[in-house]
CSV table of N, CA and C and ligand atoms in Angstrom, one decimal:
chain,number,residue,atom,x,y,z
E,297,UNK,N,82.5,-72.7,89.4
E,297,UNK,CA,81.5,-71.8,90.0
E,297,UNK,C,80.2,-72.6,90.2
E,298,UNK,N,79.8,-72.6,91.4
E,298,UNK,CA,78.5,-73.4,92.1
E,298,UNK,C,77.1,-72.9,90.8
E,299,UNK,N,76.3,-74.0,90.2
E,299,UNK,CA,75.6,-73.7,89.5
E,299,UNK,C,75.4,-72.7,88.6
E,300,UNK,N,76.8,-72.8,87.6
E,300,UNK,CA,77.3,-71.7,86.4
E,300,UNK,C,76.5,-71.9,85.3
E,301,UNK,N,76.2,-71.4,84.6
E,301,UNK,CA,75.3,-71.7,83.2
E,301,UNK,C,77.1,-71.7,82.4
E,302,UNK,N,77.0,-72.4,81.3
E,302,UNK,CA,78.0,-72.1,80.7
E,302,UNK,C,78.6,-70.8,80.0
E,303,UNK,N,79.8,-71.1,79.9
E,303,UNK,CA,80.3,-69.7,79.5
E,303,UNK,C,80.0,-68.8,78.3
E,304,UNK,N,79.4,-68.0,78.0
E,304,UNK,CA,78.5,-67.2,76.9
E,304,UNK,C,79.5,-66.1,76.3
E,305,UNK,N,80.4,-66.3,75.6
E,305,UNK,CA,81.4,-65.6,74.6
E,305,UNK,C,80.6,-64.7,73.2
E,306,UNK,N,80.8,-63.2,73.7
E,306,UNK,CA,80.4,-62.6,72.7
E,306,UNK,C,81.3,-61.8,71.8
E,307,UNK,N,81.5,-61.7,71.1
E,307,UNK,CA,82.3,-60.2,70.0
E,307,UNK,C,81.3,-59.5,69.0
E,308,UNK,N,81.8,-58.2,69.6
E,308,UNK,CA,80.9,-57.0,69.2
E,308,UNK,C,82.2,-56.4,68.5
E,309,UNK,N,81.8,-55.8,67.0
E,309,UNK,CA,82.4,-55.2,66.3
E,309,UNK,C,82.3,-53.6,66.3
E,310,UNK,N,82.4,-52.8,65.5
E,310,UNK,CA,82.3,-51.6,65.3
E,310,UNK,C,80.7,-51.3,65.4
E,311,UNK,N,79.8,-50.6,66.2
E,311,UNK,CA,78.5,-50.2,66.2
E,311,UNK,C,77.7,-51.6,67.0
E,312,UNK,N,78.3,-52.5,66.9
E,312,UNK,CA,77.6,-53.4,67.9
E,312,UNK,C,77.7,-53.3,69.5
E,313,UNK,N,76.0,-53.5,69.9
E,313,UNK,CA,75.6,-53.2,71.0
E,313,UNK,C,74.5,-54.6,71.3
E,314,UNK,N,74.5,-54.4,72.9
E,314,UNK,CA,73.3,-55.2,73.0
E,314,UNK,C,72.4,-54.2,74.0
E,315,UNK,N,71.5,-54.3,73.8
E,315,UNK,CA,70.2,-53.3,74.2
E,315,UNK,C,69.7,-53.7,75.4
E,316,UNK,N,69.1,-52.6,76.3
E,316,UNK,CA,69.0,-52.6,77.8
E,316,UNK,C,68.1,-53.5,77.6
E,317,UNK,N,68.6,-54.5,79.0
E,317,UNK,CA,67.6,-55.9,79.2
E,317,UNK,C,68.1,-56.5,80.4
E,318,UNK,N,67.3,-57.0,81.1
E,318,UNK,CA,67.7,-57.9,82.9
E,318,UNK,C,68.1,-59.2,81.8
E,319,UNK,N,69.1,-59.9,82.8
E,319,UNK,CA,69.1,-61.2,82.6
E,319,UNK,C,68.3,-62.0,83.1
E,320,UNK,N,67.9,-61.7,84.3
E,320,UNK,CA,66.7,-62.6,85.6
E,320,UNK,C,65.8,-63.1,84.0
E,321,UNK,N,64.9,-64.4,84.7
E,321,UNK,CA,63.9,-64.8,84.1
E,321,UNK,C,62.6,-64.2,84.5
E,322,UNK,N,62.1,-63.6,83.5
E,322,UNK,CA,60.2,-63.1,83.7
E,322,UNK,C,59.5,-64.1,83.8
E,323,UNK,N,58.1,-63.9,83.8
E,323,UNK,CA,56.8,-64.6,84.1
E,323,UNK,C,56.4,-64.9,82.9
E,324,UNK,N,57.4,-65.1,81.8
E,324,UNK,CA,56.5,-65.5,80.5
E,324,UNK,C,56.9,-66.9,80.4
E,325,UNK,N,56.2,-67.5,78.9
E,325,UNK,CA,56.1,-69.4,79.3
E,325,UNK,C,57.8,-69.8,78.9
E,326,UNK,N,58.3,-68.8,78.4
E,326,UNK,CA,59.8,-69.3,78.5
E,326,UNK,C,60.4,-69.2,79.6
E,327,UNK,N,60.4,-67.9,80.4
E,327,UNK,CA,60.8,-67.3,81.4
E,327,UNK,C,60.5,-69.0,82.5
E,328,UNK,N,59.1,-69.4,82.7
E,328,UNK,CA,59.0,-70.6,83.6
E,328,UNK,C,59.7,-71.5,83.3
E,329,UNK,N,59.7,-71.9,81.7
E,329,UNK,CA,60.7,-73.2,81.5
E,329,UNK,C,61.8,-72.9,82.5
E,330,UNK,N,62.5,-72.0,82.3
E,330,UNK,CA,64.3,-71.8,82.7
E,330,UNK,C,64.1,-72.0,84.3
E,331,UNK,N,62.9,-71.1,84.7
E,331,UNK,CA,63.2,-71.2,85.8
E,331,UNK,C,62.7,-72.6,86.5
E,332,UNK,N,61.9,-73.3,86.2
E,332,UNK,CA,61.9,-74.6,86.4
E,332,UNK,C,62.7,-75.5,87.0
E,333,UNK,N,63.8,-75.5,85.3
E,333,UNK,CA,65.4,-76.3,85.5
E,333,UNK,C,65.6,-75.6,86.5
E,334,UNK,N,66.3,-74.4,86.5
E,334,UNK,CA,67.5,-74.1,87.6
E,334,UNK,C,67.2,-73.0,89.0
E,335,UNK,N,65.7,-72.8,88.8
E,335,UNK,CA,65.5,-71.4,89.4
E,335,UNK,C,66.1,-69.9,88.5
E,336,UNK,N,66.0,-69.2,89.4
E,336,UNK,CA,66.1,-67.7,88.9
E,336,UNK,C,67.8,-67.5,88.6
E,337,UNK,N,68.5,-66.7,87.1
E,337,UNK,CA,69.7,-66.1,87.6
E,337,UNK,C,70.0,-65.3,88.8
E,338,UNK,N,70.4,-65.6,89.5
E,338,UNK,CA,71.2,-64.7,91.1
E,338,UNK,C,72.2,-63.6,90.5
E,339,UNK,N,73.1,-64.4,89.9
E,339,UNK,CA,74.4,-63.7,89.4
E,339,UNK,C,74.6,-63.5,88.3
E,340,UNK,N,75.3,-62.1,87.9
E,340,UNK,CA,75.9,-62.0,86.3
E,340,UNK,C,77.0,-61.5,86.4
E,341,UNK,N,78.1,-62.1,85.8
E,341,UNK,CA,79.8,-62.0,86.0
E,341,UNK,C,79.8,-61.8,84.4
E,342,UNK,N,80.4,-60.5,84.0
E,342,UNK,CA,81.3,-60.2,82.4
E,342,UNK,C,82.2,-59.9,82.7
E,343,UNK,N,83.3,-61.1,81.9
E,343,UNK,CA,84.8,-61.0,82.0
E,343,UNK,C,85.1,-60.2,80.6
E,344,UNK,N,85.7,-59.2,80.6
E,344,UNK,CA,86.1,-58.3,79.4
E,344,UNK,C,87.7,-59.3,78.5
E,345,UNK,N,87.0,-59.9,77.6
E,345,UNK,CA,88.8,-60.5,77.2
E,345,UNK,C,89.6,-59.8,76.1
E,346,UNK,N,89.0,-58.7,76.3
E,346,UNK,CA,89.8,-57.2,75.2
E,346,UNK,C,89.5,-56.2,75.6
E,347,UNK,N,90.4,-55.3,75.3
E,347,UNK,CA,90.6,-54.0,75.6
E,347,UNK,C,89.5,-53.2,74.2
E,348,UNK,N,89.0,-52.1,74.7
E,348,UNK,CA,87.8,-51.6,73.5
E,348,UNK,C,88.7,-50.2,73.1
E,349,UNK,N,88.8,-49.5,72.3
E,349,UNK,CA,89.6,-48.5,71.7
E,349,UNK,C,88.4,-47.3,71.9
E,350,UNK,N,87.1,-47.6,71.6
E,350,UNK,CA,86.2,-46.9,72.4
E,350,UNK,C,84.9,-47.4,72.1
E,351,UNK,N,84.2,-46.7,73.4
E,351,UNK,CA,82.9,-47.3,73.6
E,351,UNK,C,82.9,-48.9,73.8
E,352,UNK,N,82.0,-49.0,73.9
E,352,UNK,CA,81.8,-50.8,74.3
E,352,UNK,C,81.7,-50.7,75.9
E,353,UNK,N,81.0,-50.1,76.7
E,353,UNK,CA,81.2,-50.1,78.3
E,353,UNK,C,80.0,-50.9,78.9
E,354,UNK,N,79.7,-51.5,79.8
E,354,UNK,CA,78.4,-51.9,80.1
E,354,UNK,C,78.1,-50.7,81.3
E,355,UNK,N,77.1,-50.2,80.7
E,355,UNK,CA,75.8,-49.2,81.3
E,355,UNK,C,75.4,-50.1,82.3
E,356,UNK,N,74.6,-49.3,83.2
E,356,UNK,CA,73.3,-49.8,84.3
E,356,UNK,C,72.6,-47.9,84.3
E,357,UNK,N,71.7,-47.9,83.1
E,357,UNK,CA,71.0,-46.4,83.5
E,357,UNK,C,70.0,-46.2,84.4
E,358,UNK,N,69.4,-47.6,84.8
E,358,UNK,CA,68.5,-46.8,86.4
E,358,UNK,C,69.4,-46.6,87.5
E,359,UNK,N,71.0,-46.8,87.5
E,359,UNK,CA,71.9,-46.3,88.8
E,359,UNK,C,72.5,-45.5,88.0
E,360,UNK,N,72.5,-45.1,86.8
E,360,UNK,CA,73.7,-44.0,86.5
E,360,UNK,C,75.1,-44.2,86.0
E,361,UNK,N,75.6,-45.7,85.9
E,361,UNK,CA,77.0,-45.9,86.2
E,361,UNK,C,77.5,-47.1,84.9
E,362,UNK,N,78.5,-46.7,84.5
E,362,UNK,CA,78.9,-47.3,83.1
E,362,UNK,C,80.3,-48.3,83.5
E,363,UNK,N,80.4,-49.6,83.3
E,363,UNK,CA,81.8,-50.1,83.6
E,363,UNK,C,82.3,-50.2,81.9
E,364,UNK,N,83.8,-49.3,82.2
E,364,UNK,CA,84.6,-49.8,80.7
E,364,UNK,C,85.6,-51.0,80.8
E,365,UNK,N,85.6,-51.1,79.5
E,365,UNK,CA,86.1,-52.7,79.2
E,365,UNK,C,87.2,-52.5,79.5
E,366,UNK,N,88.3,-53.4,80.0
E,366,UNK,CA,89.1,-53.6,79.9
E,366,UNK,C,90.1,-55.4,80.4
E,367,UNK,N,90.7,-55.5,79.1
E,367,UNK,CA,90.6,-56.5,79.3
E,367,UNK,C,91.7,-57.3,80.6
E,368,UNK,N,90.7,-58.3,81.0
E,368,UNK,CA,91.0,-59.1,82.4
E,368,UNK,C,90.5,-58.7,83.4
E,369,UNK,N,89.4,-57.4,83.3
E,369,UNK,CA,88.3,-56.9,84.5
E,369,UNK,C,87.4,-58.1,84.4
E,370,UNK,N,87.0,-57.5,85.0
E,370,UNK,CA,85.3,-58.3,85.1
E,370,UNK,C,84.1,-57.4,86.1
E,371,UNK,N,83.1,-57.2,85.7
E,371,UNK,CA,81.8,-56.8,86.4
E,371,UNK,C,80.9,-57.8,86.6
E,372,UNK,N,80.5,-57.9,88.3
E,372,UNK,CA,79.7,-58.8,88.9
E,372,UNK,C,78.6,-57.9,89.3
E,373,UNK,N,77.3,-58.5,89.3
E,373,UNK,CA,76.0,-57.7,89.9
E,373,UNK,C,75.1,-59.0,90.5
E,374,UNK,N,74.2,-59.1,90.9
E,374,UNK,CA,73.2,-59.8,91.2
E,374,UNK,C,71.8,-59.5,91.1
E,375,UNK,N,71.6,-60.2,90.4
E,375,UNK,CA,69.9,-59.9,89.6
E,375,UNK,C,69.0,-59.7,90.3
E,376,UNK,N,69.3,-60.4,91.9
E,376,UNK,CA,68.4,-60.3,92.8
E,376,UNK,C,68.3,-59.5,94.3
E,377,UNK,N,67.5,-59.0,95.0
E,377,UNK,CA,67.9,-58.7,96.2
E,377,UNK,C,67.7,-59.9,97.3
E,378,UNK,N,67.9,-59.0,98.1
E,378,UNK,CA,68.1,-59.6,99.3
E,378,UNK,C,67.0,-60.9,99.9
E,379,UNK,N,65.8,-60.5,99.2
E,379,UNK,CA,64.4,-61.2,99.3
E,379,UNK,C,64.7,-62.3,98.3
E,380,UNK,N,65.5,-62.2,97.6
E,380,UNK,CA,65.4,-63.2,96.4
E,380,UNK,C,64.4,-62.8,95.1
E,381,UNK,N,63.9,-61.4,94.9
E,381,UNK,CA,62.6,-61.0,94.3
E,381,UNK,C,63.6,-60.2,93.3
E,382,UNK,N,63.5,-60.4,92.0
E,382,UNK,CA,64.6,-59.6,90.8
E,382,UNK,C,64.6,-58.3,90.9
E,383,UNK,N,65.7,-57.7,90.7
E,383,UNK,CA,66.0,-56.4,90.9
E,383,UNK,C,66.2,-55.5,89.8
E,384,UNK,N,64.8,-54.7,89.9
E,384,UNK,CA,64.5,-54.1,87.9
E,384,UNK,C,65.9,-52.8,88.1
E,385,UNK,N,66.6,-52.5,89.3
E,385,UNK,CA,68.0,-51.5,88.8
E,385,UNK,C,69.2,-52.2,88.2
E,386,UNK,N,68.9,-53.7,87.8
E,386,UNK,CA,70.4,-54.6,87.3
E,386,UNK,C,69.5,-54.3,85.8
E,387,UNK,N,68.6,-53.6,85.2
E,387,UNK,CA,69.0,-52.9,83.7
E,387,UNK,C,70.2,-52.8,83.3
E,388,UNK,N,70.3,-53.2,82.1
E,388,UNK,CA,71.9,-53.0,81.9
E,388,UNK,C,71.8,-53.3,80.0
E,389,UNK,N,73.2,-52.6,79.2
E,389,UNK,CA,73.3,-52.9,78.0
E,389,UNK,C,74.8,-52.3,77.8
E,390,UNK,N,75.1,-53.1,76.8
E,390,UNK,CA,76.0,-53.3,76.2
E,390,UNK,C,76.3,-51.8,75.4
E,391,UNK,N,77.0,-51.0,75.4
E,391,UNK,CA,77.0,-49.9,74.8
E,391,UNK,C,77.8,-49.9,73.9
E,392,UNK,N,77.1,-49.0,72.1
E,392,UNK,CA,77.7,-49.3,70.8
E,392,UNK,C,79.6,-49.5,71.1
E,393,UNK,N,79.8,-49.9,70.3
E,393,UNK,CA,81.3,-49.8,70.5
E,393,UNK,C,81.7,-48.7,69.3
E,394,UNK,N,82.8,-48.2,69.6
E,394,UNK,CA,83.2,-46.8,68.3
E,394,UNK,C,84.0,-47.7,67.7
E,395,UNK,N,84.6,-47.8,68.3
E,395,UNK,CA,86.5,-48.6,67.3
E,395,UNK,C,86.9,-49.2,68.2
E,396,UNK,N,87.2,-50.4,67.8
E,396,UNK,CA,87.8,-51.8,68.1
E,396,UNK,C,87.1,-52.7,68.3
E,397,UNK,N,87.4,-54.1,69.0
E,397,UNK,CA,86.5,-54.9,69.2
E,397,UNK,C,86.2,-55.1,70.6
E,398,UNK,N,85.3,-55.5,71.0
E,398,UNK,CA,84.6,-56.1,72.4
E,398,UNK,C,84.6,-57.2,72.5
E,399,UNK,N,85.4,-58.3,72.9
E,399,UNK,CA,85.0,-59.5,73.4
E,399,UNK,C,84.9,-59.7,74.9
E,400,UNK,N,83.7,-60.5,74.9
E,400,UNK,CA,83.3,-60.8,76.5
E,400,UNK,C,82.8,-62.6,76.8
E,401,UNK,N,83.2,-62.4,78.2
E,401,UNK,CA,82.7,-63.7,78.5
E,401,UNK,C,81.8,-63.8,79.7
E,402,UNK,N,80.7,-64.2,79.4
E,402,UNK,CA,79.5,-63.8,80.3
E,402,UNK,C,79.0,-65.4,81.5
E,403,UNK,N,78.9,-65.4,82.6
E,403,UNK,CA,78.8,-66.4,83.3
E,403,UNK,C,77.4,-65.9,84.3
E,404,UNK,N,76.6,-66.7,84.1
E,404,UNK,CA,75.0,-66.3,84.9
E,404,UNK,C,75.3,-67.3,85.8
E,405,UNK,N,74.7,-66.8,87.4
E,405,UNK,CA,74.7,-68.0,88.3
E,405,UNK,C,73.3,-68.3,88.8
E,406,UNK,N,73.2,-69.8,88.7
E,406,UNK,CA,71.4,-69.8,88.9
E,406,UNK,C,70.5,-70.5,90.3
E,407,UNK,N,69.9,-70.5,90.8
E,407,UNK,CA,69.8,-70.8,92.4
E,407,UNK,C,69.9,-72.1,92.7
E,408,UNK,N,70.3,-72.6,91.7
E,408,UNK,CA,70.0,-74.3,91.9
E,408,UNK,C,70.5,-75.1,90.6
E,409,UNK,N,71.3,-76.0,90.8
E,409,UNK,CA,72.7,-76.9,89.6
E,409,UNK,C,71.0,-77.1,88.5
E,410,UNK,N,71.1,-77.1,87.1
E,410,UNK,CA,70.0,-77.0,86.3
E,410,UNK,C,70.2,-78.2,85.1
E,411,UNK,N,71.6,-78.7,85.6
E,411,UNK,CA,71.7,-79.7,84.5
E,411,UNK,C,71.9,-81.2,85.2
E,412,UNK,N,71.3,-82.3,84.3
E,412,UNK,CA,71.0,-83.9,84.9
E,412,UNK,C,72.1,-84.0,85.1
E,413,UNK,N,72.4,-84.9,86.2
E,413,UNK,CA,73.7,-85.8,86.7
E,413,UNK,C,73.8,-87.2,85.6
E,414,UNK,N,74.6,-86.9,84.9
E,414,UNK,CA,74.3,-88.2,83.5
E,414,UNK,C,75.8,-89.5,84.0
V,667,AKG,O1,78.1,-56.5,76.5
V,667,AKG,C1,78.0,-56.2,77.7
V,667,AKG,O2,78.8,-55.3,78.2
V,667,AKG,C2,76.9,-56.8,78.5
V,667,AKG,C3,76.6,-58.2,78.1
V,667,AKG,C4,75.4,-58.7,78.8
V,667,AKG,O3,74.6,-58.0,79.3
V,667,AKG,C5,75.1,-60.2,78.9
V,667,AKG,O4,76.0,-60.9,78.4
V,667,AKG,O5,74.1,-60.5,79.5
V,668,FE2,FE1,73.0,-59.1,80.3
């Protein structure tokens, strides 16, 4: 994948969640480092690599709409619109899981390759 951040593998147990948050980078002095290197996230791809017995869905509550896990889906969105200006409706979180586990693999795409040619 053209300018992929590496692949970000998470496992969420029983009650584990991650809490509504954009991936895009903000205007704080970390937020500029990142964007510096690579420019802004564009893209966010979660590959589900388990099935969840329940709960574990990724939310988006400023559109309303929940994707459930299943494993070998994947949900794609883009952080940004059409201007290139971040798009505050890609809110999104990880919702608690009831029973089972959540594993995910998360791939950000960023507007420009971010790592030295060594
Ligand atoms: O756990 C999820 O469903 C969402 C994960 C996520 O938002 C991320 O990895 O940036
Ligand atoms: Fe995220």
């Amino acid at each position: 994948m053209e300018n992929g951040e590496g692949l970000q593998v998470l496992r969420y147990q029983k009650g584990g969640e991650y809490r509504p948050h954009f991936d895009y980078f903000g205007d704080s002095v970390g937020g500029r480092k990142h964007l510096e290197v690579g420019g802004q996230r564009v893209g966010t791809c979660v590959m589900y690599l388990s099935d969840v017995q329940a709960g574990g869905g990724t939310s988006f509550p400023s559109v309303g709409m929940e994707v459930k896990p299943k494993k070998g889906g994947a949900v794609f969105f883009a952080d940004v619109d059409e201007q290139g200006d971040v798009d505050k409706l890609t809110l999104h979180a990880g919702v608690p899981v009831i029973a089972g586990v959540k594993f995910i693999a998360t791939k950000w795409v960023r507007e420009r390759p971010y790592r030295r040619e060594s």
